[in-house]
CSV table of C-alpha atoms in Angstrom, one decimal:
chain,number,residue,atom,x,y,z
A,32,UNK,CA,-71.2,11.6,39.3
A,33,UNK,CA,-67.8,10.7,39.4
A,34,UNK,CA,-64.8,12.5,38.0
A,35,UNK,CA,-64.1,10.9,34.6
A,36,UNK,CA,-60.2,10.7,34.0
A,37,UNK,CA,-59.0,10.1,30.5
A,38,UNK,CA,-55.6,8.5,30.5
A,39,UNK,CA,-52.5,6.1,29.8
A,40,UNK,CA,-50.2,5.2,31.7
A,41,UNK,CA,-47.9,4.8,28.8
A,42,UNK,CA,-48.0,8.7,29.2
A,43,UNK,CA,-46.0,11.0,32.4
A,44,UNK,CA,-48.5,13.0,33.4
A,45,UNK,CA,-51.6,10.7,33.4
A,46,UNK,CA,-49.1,8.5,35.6
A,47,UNK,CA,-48.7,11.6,38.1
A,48,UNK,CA,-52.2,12.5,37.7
A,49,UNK,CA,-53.5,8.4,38.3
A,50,UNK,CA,-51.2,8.3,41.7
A,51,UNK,CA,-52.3,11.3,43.1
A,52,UNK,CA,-56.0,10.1,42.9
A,53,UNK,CA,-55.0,6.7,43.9
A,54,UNK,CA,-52.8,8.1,47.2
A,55,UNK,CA,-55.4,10.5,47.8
A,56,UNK,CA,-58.6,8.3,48.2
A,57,UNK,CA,-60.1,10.6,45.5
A,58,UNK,CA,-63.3,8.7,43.3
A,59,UNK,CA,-62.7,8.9,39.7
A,60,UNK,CA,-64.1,6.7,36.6
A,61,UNK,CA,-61.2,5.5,34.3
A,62,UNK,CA,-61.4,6.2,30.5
A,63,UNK,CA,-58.6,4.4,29.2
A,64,UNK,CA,-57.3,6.1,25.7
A,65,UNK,CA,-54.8,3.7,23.7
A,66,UNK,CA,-52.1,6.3,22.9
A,67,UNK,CA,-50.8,3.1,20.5
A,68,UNK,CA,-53.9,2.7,18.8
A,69,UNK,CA,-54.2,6.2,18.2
A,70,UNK,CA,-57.6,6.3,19.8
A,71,UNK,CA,-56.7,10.0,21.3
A,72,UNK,CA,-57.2,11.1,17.5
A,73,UNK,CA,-60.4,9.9,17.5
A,74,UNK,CA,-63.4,12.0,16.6
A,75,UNK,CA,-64.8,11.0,19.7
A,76,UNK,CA,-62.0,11.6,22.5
A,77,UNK,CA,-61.6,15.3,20.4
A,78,UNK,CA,-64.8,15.7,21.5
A,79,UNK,CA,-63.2,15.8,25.1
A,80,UNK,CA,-59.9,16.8,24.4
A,81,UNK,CA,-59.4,18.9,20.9
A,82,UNK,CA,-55.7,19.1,21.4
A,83,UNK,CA,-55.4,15.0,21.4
A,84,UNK,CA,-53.4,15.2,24.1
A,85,UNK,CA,-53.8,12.5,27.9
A,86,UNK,CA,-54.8,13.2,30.5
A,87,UNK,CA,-57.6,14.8,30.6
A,88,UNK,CA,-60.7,15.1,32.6
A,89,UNK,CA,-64.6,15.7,33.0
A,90,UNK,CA,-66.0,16.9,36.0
A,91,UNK,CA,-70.2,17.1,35.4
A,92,UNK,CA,-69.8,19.0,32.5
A,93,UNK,CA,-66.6,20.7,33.0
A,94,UNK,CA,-63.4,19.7,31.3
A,95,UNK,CA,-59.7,20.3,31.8
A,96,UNK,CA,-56.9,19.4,29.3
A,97,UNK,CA,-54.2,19.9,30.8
A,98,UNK,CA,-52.4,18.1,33.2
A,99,UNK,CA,-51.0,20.9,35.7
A,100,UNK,CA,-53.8,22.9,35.9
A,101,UNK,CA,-56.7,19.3,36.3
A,102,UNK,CA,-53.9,19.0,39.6
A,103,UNK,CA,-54.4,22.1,40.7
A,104,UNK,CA,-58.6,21.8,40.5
A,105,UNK,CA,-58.7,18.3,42.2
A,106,UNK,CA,-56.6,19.1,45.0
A,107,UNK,CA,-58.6,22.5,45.9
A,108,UNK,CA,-61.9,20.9,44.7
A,109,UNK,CA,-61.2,18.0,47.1
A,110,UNK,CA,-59.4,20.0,49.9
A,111,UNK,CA,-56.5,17.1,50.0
A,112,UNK,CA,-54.5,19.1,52.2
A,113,UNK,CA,-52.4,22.1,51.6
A,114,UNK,CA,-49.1,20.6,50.7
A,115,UNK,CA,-50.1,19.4,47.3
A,116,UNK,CA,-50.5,22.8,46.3
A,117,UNK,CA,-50.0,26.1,48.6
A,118,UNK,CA,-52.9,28.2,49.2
A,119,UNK,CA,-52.4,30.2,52.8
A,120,UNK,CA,-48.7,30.5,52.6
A,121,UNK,CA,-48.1,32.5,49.2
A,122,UNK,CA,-44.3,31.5,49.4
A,123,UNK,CA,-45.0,28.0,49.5
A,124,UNK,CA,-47.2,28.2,46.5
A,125,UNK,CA,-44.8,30.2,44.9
A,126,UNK,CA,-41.7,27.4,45.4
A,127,UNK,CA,-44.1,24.9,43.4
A,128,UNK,CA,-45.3,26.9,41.0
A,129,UNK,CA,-41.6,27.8,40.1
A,130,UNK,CA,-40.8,24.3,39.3
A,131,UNK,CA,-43.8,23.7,37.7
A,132,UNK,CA,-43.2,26.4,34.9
A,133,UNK,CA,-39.5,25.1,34.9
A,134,UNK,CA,-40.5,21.7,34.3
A,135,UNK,CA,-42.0,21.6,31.3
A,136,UNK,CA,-39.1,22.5,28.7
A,137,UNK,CA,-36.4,21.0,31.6
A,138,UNK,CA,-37.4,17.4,33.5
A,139,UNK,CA,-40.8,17.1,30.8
A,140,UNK,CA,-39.0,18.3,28.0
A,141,UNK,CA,-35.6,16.5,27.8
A,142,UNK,CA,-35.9,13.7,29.0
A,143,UNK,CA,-38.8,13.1,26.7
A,144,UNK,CA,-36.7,14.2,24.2
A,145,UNK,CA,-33.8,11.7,25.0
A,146,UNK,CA,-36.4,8.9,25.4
A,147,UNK,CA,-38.2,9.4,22.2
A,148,UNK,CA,-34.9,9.7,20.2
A,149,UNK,CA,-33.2,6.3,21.9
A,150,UNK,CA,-36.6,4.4,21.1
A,151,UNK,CA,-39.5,5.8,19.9
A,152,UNK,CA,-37.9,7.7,16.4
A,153,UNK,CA,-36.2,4.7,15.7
A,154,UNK,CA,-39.2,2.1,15.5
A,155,UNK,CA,-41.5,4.9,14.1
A,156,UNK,CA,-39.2,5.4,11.0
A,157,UNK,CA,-37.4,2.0,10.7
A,158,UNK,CA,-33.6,4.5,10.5
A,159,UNK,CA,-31.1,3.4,13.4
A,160,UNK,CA,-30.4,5.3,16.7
A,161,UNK,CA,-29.3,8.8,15.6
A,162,UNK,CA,-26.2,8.5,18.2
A,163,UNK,CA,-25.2,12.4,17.5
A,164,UNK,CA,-29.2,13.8,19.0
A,165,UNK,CA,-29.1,11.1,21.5
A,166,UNK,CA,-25.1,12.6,23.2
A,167,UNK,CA,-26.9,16.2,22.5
A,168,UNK,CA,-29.6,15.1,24.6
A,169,UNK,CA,-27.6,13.1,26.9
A,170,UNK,CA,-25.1,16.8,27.8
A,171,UNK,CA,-29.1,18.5,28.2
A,172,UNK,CA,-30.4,16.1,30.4
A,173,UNK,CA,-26.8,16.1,32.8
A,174,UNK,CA,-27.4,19.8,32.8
A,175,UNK,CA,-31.3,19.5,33.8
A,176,UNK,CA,-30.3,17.1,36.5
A,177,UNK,CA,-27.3,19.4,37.6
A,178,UNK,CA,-29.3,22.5,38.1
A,179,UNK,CA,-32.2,20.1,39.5
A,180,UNK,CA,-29.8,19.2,42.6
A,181,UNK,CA,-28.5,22.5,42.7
A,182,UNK,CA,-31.6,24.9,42.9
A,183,UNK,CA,-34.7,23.1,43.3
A,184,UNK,CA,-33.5,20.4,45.5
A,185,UNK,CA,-30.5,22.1,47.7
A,186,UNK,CA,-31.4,22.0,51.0
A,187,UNK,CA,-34.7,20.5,50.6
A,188,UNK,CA,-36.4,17.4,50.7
A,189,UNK,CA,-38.8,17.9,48.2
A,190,UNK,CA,-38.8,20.2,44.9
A,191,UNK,CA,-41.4,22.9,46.5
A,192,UNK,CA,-39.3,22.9,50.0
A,193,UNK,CA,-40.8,21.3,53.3
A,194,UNK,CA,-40.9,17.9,54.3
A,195,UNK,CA,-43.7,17.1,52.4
A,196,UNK,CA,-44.9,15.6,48.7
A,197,UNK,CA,-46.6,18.2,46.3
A,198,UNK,CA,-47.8,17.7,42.6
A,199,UNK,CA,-44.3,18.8,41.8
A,200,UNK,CA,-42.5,15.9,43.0
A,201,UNK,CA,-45.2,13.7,41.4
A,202,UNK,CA,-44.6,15.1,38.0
A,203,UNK,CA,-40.8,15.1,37.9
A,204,UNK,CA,-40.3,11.5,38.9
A,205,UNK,CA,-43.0,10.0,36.6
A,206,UNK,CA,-40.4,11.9,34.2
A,207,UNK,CA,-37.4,11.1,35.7
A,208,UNK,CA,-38.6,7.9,35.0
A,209,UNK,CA,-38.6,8.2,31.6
A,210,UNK,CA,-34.8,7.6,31.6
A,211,UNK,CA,-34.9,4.2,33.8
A,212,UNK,CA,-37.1,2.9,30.7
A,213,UNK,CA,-34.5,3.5,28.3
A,214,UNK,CA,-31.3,2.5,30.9
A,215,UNK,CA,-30.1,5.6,31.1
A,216,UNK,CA,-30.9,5.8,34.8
A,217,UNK,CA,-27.4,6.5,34.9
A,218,UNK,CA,-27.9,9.8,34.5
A,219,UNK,CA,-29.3,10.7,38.2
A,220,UNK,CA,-27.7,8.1,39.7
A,221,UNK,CA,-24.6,10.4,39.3
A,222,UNK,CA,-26.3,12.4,41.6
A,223,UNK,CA,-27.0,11.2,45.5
A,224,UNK,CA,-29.0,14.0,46.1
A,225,UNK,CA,-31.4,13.9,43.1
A,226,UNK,CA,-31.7,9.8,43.5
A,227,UNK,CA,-32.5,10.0,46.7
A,228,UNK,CA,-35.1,12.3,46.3
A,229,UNK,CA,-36.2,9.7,43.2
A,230,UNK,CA,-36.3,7.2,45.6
A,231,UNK,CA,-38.0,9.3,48.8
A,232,UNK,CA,-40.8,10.2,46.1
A,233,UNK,CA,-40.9,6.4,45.3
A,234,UNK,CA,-41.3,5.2,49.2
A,235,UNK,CA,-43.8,7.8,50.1
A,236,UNK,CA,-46.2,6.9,47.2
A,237,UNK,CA,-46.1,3.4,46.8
A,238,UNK,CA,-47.8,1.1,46.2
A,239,UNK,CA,-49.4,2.9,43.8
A,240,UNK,CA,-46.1,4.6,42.2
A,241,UNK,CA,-45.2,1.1,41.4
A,242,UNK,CA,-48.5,0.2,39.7
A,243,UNK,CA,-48.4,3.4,37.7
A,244,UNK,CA,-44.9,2.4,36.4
A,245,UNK,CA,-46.1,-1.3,35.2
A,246,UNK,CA,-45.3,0.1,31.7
A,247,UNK,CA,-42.0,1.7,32.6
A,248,UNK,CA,-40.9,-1.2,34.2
A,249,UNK,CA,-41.9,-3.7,31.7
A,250,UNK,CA,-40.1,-1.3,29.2
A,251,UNK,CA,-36.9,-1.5,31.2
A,252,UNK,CA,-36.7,-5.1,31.1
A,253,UNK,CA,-37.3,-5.5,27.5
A,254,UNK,CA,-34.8,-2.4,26.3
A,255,UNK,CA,-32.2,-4.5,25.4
A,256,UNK,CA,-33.6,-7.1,23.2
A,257,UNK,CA,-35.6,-3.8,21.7
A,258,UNK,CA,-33.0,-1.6,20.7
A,259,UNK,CA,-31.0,-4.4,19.0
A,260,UNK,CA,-33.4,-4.5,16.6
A,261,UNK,CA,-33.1,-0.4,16.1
């Protein structure tokens, strides 16, 4: 039996999780869960996942909910090659798993944050932009990217060092991307180091990175005529 893979792509790590299977050739059955239907607080889908939460998956009985750690299982599981995730050079691993604890309350967390409060809030309450949280968000997210370049990316092609992908670089562009829905790409475009990364993560994964970010990209286009109605 296949590995069942509940997801949207409407979400950042089912978007990380759906390229890396994709890139890597891995056989999975799709369980599409409408995040704007609300189907992921269904009886049913709490049945696979209590915490409501995409992606999540079911591998003959086994199940994983959360998005790091169902990562971690398919690329030992499937032996896609130890640059995904370090297992015989405990340095290596250690590099990756650094940014992956970082990530969730820096790249996840923020630029989530900034997202939800330019356009997400707004059309959930009906109340305009709330311009103060979105510069507070704005200053957080210039910091994140700051320390991004500075630490996790000096010197180094990809966010876990080396010259090659891991689930770390997968994770913090489908974030990163976040801010090209809402136009504020501007943001790490500031940065030459961290968009060229962006864009490195972009060429190595495509085509697939682009059918991922159908969503995002749709998103993009229609900002404008959106958030004039906010």
């Amino acid at each position: 039996m296949p590995l069942r893979v509940y997801y949207d792509l409407l979400s950042q790590p089912s978007r990380a999780l759906f390229m890396f299977l994709r890139i890597n050739n891995v056989p999975f059955e799709g369980k599409p869960v409408a995040l704007r239907k609300g189907e992921h607080f269904g009886d049913e889908y709490k049945k696979i996942n209590p915490f409501s939460l995409v992606p999540a998956v079911e591998d003959d009985g086994f199940r994983l909910t959360e998005s790091i750690a169902i990562l971690k299982y398919v690329s030992r599981k499937y032996d896609l090659g130890d640059h995904w995730f370090p297992q015989h050079n405990l340095k290596k691993q250690a590099r990756v798993e650094e940014y992956l604890n970082w990530h969730h309350t820096n790249t996840r967390g923020l630029c989530a944050l900034l997202f939800q409060h330019l356009l997400i809030i707004p059309r959930a309450t009906g109340k305009p932009v709330n311009q103060e949280k979105v510069e507070k968000y704005r200053e957080k997210v210039s910091t994140m990217l700051s320390q991004l370049e500075s630490y996790f990316l000096k010197n180094q092609t990809y966010l876990g060092g080396g010259n090659e992908l891991s689930i770390a670089d997968l994770l913090g562009a489908c974030e990163l991307m976040q801010l090209y829905a809402c136009h504020e790409q501007g943001l790490y475009e500031k940065s030459p180091i961290v968009k060229a990364w962006l864009d490195r993560v972009k060429r190595e994964t495509n085509p697939y990175f682009d059918e991922a970010h159908k969503l995002v990209y749709r998103t993009h286009d229609l900002y404008k005529q959106i958030s004039s109605k906010l």
